[in-house]
Amino acid sequence: DPQLWWPRYMSERPGYLYTIQVEVLGADGNVSDVYRFPYGIRTVSVANDQGLLINGQPFYFHGFGKHEDNDIRGRGLDLPSLVKDFSLLEWIGANSIRTTHYPYSEDFMNMCDRLGIVVINEAPAVGLQGHNMVRETLVRHMQVLTELIGRDKNHP
């Protein structure tokens, strides 16, 4: 039986990840390149009477929308601040984060995976409302969502 990836507070071992290793063989038959990446196994579904289910169990979102702003360093990826933010999330008992207005970095996503944090990943769509919602905008937004899913589909 596989060890499933669980969100924080839904298991004694949240954020369980396997390591998948891909090896590329050269013409001589020797390994010329190795790629390793973490991967969690889980199911996600929606039930009319129970809402979002992770591994068949109802999930209650207890979290926040996050901005990548820092009062000292400004906007963008800042790993020390990210570690501090995740410590605060643990302290308050959060199990989920909504990226605010655009998808975040791979480092951010990997940290969420390891810590058992569920991510509501947003595509960049600030200002797409009312008169801005023309056919071309819809087509572009669908392309952005396809790219987002392609990039992040393997994050639990």
XYZ file of N, CA and C in Angstrom:
468
model
N 0.839 -1.192 0.000
C 0.000 0.000 0.000
C 0.880 1.251 0.000
N 0.567 2.206 -0.847
C 1.371 3.432 -0.862
C 1.068 4.309 0.348
N 2.047 5.086 0.756
C 1.871 6.103 1.794
C 1.291 7.334 1.103
N 0.111 7.762 1.507
C -0.551 8.885 0.846
C -0.062 10.224 1.375
N -0.110 11.229 0.492
C 0.150 12.611 0.890
C -1.107 13.128 1.551
N -0.962 13.651 2.747
C -2.086 14.236 3.476
C -1.783 15.683 3.820
N -2.821 16.521 3.865
C -2.619 17.885 4.351
C -2.289 17.882 5.839
N -1.701 18.960 6.258
C -1.385 19.155 7.671
C -2.659 18.996 8.507
N -2.539 18.312 9.620
C -3.598 18.075 10.609
C -4.614 17.022 10.188
N -4.397 16.360 9.056
C -5.295 15.269 8.672
C -4.611 13.913 8.825
N -3.367 13.904 9.245
C -2.614 12.661 9.376
C -1.455 12.889 10.334
N -0.971 11.798 10.895
C 0.228 11.898 11.737
C 1.476 12.150 10.892
N 1.398 11.846 9.578
C 2.533 12.063 8.668
C 2.086 12.911 7.476
N 1.804 14.190 7.712
C 1.382 15.032 6.585
C 2.545 15.314 5.648
N 2.221 15.587 4.395
C 3.243 15.983 3.434
C 4.188 14.879 3.015
N 3.746 13.614 3.093
C 4.641 12.512 2.725
C 4.916 12.546 1.217
N 6.186 12.533 0.860
C 6.574 12.585 -0.548
C 7.534 11.445 -0.888
N 7.317 10.864 -2.035
C 8.259 9.912 -2.614
C 9.243 10.703 -3.474
N 10.371 10.086 -3.789
C 11.306 10.688 -4.734
C 11.304 9.846 -5.994
N 10.938 10.472 -7.095
C 10.980 9.804 -8.389
C 12.309 10.161 -9.030
N 12.986 9.167 -9.558
C 14.279 9.382 -10.204
C 14.212 8.927 -11.655
N 14.618 9.821 -12.539
C 14.664 9.527 -13.966
C 16.124 9.591 -14.386
N 16.578 8.553 -15.055
C 17.960 8.519 -15.530
C 17.982 8.501 -17.045
N 18.870 9.293 -17.615
C 19.055 9.331 -19.061
C 20.342 8.581 -19.378
N 20.230 7.611 -20.282
C 21.402 6.833 -20.667
C 22.015 7.406 -21.932
N 23.333 7.513 -21.913
C 24.048 7.974 -23.094
C 24.176 6.856 -24.114
N 24.777 7.163 -25.264
C 24.967 6.179 -26.336
C 25.797 4.994 -25.874
N 26.667 5.231 -24.876
C 27.523 4.152 -24.364
C 26.826 3.292 -23.314
N 25.570 3.615 -22.992
C 24.815 2.840 -22.018
C 24.990 3.306 -20.587
N 25.854 4.282 -20.357
C 26.064 4.813 -19.011
C 25.094 5.967 -18.737
N 24.822 6.175 -17.459
C 23.930 7.260 -17.062
C 24.615 8.594 -17.355
N 23.954 9.418 -18.169
C 24.529 10.718 -18.507
C 23.853 11.862 -17.773
N 22.660 11.610 -17.235
C 21.957 12.651 -16.493
C 20.948 11.990 -15.563
N 20.715 12.618 -14.433
C 19.747 12.121 -13.447
C 18.872 13.296 -13.013
N 17.571 13.050 -12.963
C 16.633 14.053 -12.488
C 15.794 13.421 -11.386
N 15.753 14.076 -10.226
C 14.961 13.596 -9.096
C 13.937 14.667 -8.736
N 12.721 14.219 -8.446
C 11.731 15.178 -7.985
C 10.791 14.516 -6.995
N 10.324 15.306 -6.009
C 9.389 14.775 -5.014
C 7.998 14.658 -5.605
N 7.270 13.662 -5.134
C 5.928 13.419 -5.647
C 5.069 12.826 -4.539
N 3.887 13.396 -4.357
C 2.946 12.878 -3.377
C 1.788 12.190 -4.064
N 1.307 11.131 -3.458
C 0.176 10.383 -4.004
C -1.065 10.736 -3.188
N -2.092 11.197 -3.883
C -3.343 11.555 -3.216
C -4.460 11.590 -4.250
N -5.680 11.563 -3.769
C -6.833 11.766 -4.642
C -7.542 13.042 -4.203
N -8.138 13.713 -5.166
C -8.924 14.917 -4.891
C -10.239 14.764 -5.629
N -11.339 14.978 -4.915
C -12.652 14.899 -5.542
C -13.598 15.858 -4.830
N -14.768 16.029 -5.412
C -15.782 16.895 -4.820
C -17.061 16.089 -4.686
N -17.664 16.142 -3.510
C -18.940 15.467 -3.253
C -19.976 16.536 -2.910
N -21.169 16.403 -3.481
C -22.218 17.405 -3.257
C -22.502 17.639 -1.784
N -22.494 16.585 -0.995
C -22.864 16.710 0.414
C -21.688 16.919 1.356
N -20.430 16.761 0.857
C -19.272 16.867 1.741
C -18.242 17.895 1.285
N -18.374 18.425 0.091
C -17.410 19.400 -0.400
C -16.166 18.732 -0.948
N -15.034 19.377 -0.764
C -13.761 18.869 -1.268
C -13.294 17.691 -0.422
N -12.915 16.613 -1.097
C -12.393 15.427 -0.418
C -10.937 15.213 -0.842
N -10.086 14.972 0.118
C -8.707 14.574 -0.155
C -8.553 13.164 0.389
N -8.164 12.265 -0.490
C -8.060 10.838 -0.144
C -9.358 10.315 0.469
N -10.484 10.815 -0.059
C -11.794 10.356 0.386
C -12.299 10.991 1.666
N -11.527 11.883 2.276
C -11.912 12.508 3.537
C -12.240 13.985 3.314
N -13.290 14.501 3.956
C -13.617 15.922 3.811
C -12.462 16.808 4.277
N -12.205 17.852 3.502
C -11.118 18.788 3.830
C -11.715 20.144 4.150
N -11.297 20.708 5.279
C -11.727 22.046 5.670
C -10.541 22.994 5.478
N -10.720 24.001 4.632
C -9.668 24.983 4.390
C -9.542 25.899 5.602
N -8.367 25.893 6.196
C -8.064 26.803 7.299
C -6.771 27.509 6.893
N -6.909 28.655 6.247
C -5.707 29.300 5.742
C -5.938 30.728 5.325
N -5.058 31.173 4.435
C -5.002 32.586 4.095
C -4.670 32.775 2.626
N -4.989 33.965 2.117
C -4.441 34.417 0.855
C -3.065 34.998 1.154
N -2.093 34.701 0.309
C -0.718 35.142 0.575
C -0.237 36.066 -0.527
N 0.371 37.152 -0.122
C 1.041 38.047 -1.063
C 2.546 37.832 -0.913
N 3.272 37.970 -2.010
C 4.731 37.821 -1.946
C 5.387 39.173 -1.665
N 4.874 39.857 -0.689
C 5.443 41.138 -0.284
C 6.134 40.965 1.060
N 7.218 41.694 1.231
C 7.955 41.665 2.478
C 8.226 43.100 2.881
N 8.000 43.411 4.148
C 8.162 44.788 4.595
C 9.598 45.284 4.508
N 10.557 44.390 4.482
C 11.968 44.796 4.418
C 12.526 44.663 3.008
N 12.246 43.543 2.345
C 12.869 43.260 1.047
C 11.988 43.569 -0.158
N 10.739 43.867 0.065
C 9.871 44.198 -1.055
C 9.139 42.989 -1.604
N 8.842 43.043 -2.903
C 8.028 42.016 -3.552
C 8.911 41.004 -4.273
N 8.521 39.730 -4.202
C 9.248 38.673 -4.898
C 9.574 37.529 -3.967
N 10.247 36.529 -4.507
C 10.608 35.345 -3.732
C 11.747 35.678 -2.776
N 11.516 35.444 -1.502
C 12.515 35.677 -0.458
C 12.457 34.470 0.472
N 13.394 33.542 0.316
C 13.322 32.269 1.046
C 13.331 32.426 2.562
N 14.180 33.280 3.164
C 14.094 33.426 4.627
C 12.720 33.913 5.097
N 12.130 34.847 4.363
C 10.785 35.323 4.726
C 9.745 34.221 4.539
N 9.940 33.401 3.520
C 9.016 32.302 3.269
C 9.050 31.294 4.418
N 10.239 30.994 4.910
C 10.367 30.088 6.061
C 9.661 30.690 7.273
N 9.845 31.983 7.495
C 9.167 32.659 8.603
C 7.650 32.578 8.434
N 7.165 32.851 7.217
C 5.725 32.791 6.960
C 5.161 31.399 7.236
N 5.874 30.362 6.816
C 5.390 29.004 7.051
C 5.412 28.650 8.537
N 6.368 29.195 9.275
C 6.385 28.988 10.726
C 5.164 29.641 11.365
N 4.808 30.833 10.890
C 3.609 31.503 11.402
C 2.342 30.726 11.050
N 2.290 30.165 9.842
C 1.139 29.360 9.448
C 0.991 28.141 10.354
N 2.107 27.507 10.676
C 2.056 26.350 11.576
C 1.595 26.783 12.964
N 2.112 27.904 13.435
C 1.760 28.407 14.753
C 0.265 28.670 14.881
N -0.332 29.187 13.808
C -1.759 29.515 13.858
C -2.655 28.325 13.504
N -2.046 27.229 13.010
C -2.822 26.028 12.693
C -3.387 26.009 11.283
N -2.759 26.724 10.353
C -3.252 26.773 8.974
C -2.838 25.527 8.196
N -3.679 25.149 7.231
C -3.394 23.987 6.386
C -3.507 24.315 4.897
N -3.734 25.607 4.558
C -3.925 25.961 3.150
C -3.516 27.408 2.892
N -3.170 27.660 1.628
C -2.787 29.002 1.173
C -3.402 29.215 -0.198
N -3.883 30.423 -0.424
C -4.315 30.819 -1.765
C -3.265 31.776 -2.305
N -2.668 31.417 -3.444
C -1.734 32.351 -4.058
C -2.550 33.549 -4.532
N -2.021 34.710 -4.385
C -2.799 35.899 -4.647
C -2.449 36.475 -6.014
N -3.327 36.242 -6.948
C -3.340 36.843 -8.278
C -2.438 36.207 -9.333
N -1.581 35.289 -8.973
C -0.717 34.639 -9.966
C -0.077 33.411 -9.329
N 0.411 32.467 -10.126
C 1.075 31.287 -9.560
C 2.425 31.669 -8.957
N 2.807 30.987 -7.892
C 4.064 31.282 -7.205
C 5.169 30.351 -7.688
N 6.346 30.550 -7.165
C 7.547 29.845 -7.619
C 7.503 28.347 -7.300
N 8.368 27.608 -7.983
C 8.521 26.173 -7.694
C 8.999 25.970 -6.265
N 9.872 26.848 -5.768
C 10.347 26.734 -4.379
C 9.187 26.816 -3.401
N 8.283 27.741 -3.647
C 7.102 27.889 -2.806
C 6.246 26.625 -2.855
N 5.976 26.150 -4.068
C 5.143 24.955 -4.223
C 5.786 23.737 -3.552
N 7.093 23.575 -3.710
C 7.787 22.435 -3.096
C 7.728 22.502 -1.574
N 7.853 23.708 -1.014
C 7.775 23.846 0.434
C 6.370 23.486 0.922
N 5.351 23.917 0.195
C 3.973 23.548 0.562
C 3.793 22.031 0.519
N 4.328 21.393 -0.509
C 4.233 19.931 -0.616
C 4.846 19.257 0.606
N 6.054 19.673 0.972
C 6.768 19.053 2.096
C 6.050 19.261 3.419
N 5.391 20.400 3.576
C 4.762 20.732 4.852
C 3.289 20.339 4.934
N 2.747 19.784 3.857
C 1.337 19.383 3.877
C 0.381 20.552 3.767
N 0.764 21.569 3.004
C -0.082 22.746 2.818
C -0.800 22.622 1.480
N -2.121 22.720 1.496
C -2.923 22.700 0.272
C -2.848 24.087 -0.354
N -2.619 24.134 -1.663
C -2.492 25.420 -2.369
C -3.670 25.612 -3.321
N -4.321 26.751 -3.197
C -5.289 27.190 -4.194
C -4.491 28.110 -5.108
N -4.168 27.621 -6.269
C -3.260 28.303 -7.180
C -4.048 29.197 -8.123
N -3.702 30.465 -8.175
C -4.426 31.403 -9.034
C -3.638 31.710 -10.300
N -4.371 31.913 -11.355
C -3.776 32.391 -12.607
C -3.822 33.915 -12.599
N -2.888 34.570 -13.297
C -2.917 36.029 -13.322
C -4.152 36.531 -14.067
N -5.067 37.138 -13.326
C -6.311 37.607 -13.945
C -6.817 38.885 -13.293
N -5.929 39.621 -12.638
C -6.345 40.862 -12.002
C -6.843 41.820 -13.083
N -7.997 42.380 -12.892
C -8.552 43.336 -13.836
C -9.352 42.708 -14.970
N -9.465 41.388 -14.991
C -10.255 40.745 -16.046
C -11.718 40.706 -15.621
N -12.407 41.784 -15.851
C -13.822 41.845 -15.506
C -14.518 42.891 -16.364
N -15.817 42.787 -16.443
C -16.604 43.773 -17.178
C -16.186 43.930 -18.624
N -15.818 45.140 -19.001
C -15.490 45.440 -20.396
C -14.222 44.748 -20.880
N -13.388 44.262 -19.973
C -12.159 43.567 -20.367
C -12.412 42.124 -20.800
N -13.602 41.601 -20.539
C -13.891 40.198 -20.829
C -14.355 40.027 -22.273
N -13.433 40.128 -23.189
C -13.699 39.904 -24.602
C -13.215 38.504 -24.964
N -13.581 38.032 -26.122
C -13.218 36.668 -26.547
C -11.714 36.427 -26.484
N -10.912 37.389 -26.921
C -9.454 37.224 -26.905
C -8.922 37.062 -25.482
N -9.539 37.780 -24.547
C -9.128 37.665 -23.150
C -9.437 36.269 -22.620
N -10.601 35.760 -22.953
C -10.983 34.416 -22.525
C -10.035 33.371 -23.093
N -9.721 33.483 -24.361
C -8.800 32.530 -24.997
C -7.433 32.593 -24.317
N -6.932 33.798 -24.063
C -5.629 33.954 -23.408
C -5.666 33.386 -21.997
N -6.740 33.658 -21.266
C -6.849 33.154 -19.899
C -6.914 31.630 -19.883
N -7.600 31.032 -20.826
C -7.641 29.566 -20.907
C -6.240 29.014 -21.186
N -5.463 29.700 -22.009
C -4.083 29.284 -22.274
C -3.237 29.364 -21.004
N -3.398 30.438 -20.243
C -2.659 30.607 -18.996
C -3.025 29.500 -18.006
N -4.308 29.168 -17.899
C -4.738 28.097 -16.994
C -4.185 26.742 -17.427
N -4.138 26.497 -18.729
C -3.566 25.251 -19.238
C -2.095 25.156 -18.857
N -1.368 26.261 -18.984
C 0.046 26.282 -18.605
C 0.227 26.076 -17.104
N -0.631 26.711 -16.293
C -0.561 26.563 -14.852
C -0.780 25.111 -14.441
N -1.795 24.483 -15.003
C -2.078 23.076 -14.695
C -0.926 22.190 -15.152
N -0.385 22.460 -16.335
C 0.752 21.684 -16.832
C 1.953 21.788 -15.916
N 2.206 22.973 -15.375
C 3.358 23.162 -14.500
C 3.156 22.532 -13.130
N 1.951 22.656 -12.571
C 1.738 22.313 -11.159
C 0.917 21.056 -10.913
N 0.583 20.312 -11.950
C -0.302 19.157 -11.771
C 0.283 18.071 -10.867
N 1.595 18.005 -10.744
C 2.204 16.969 -9.918
C 2.444 17.410 -8.479
N 2.006 18.601 -8.140
C 2.098 19.037 -6.739
C 0.832 18.573 -6.022
N 1.031 17.858 -4.908
C -0.164 17.418 -4.194
C -0.953 18.582 -3.682
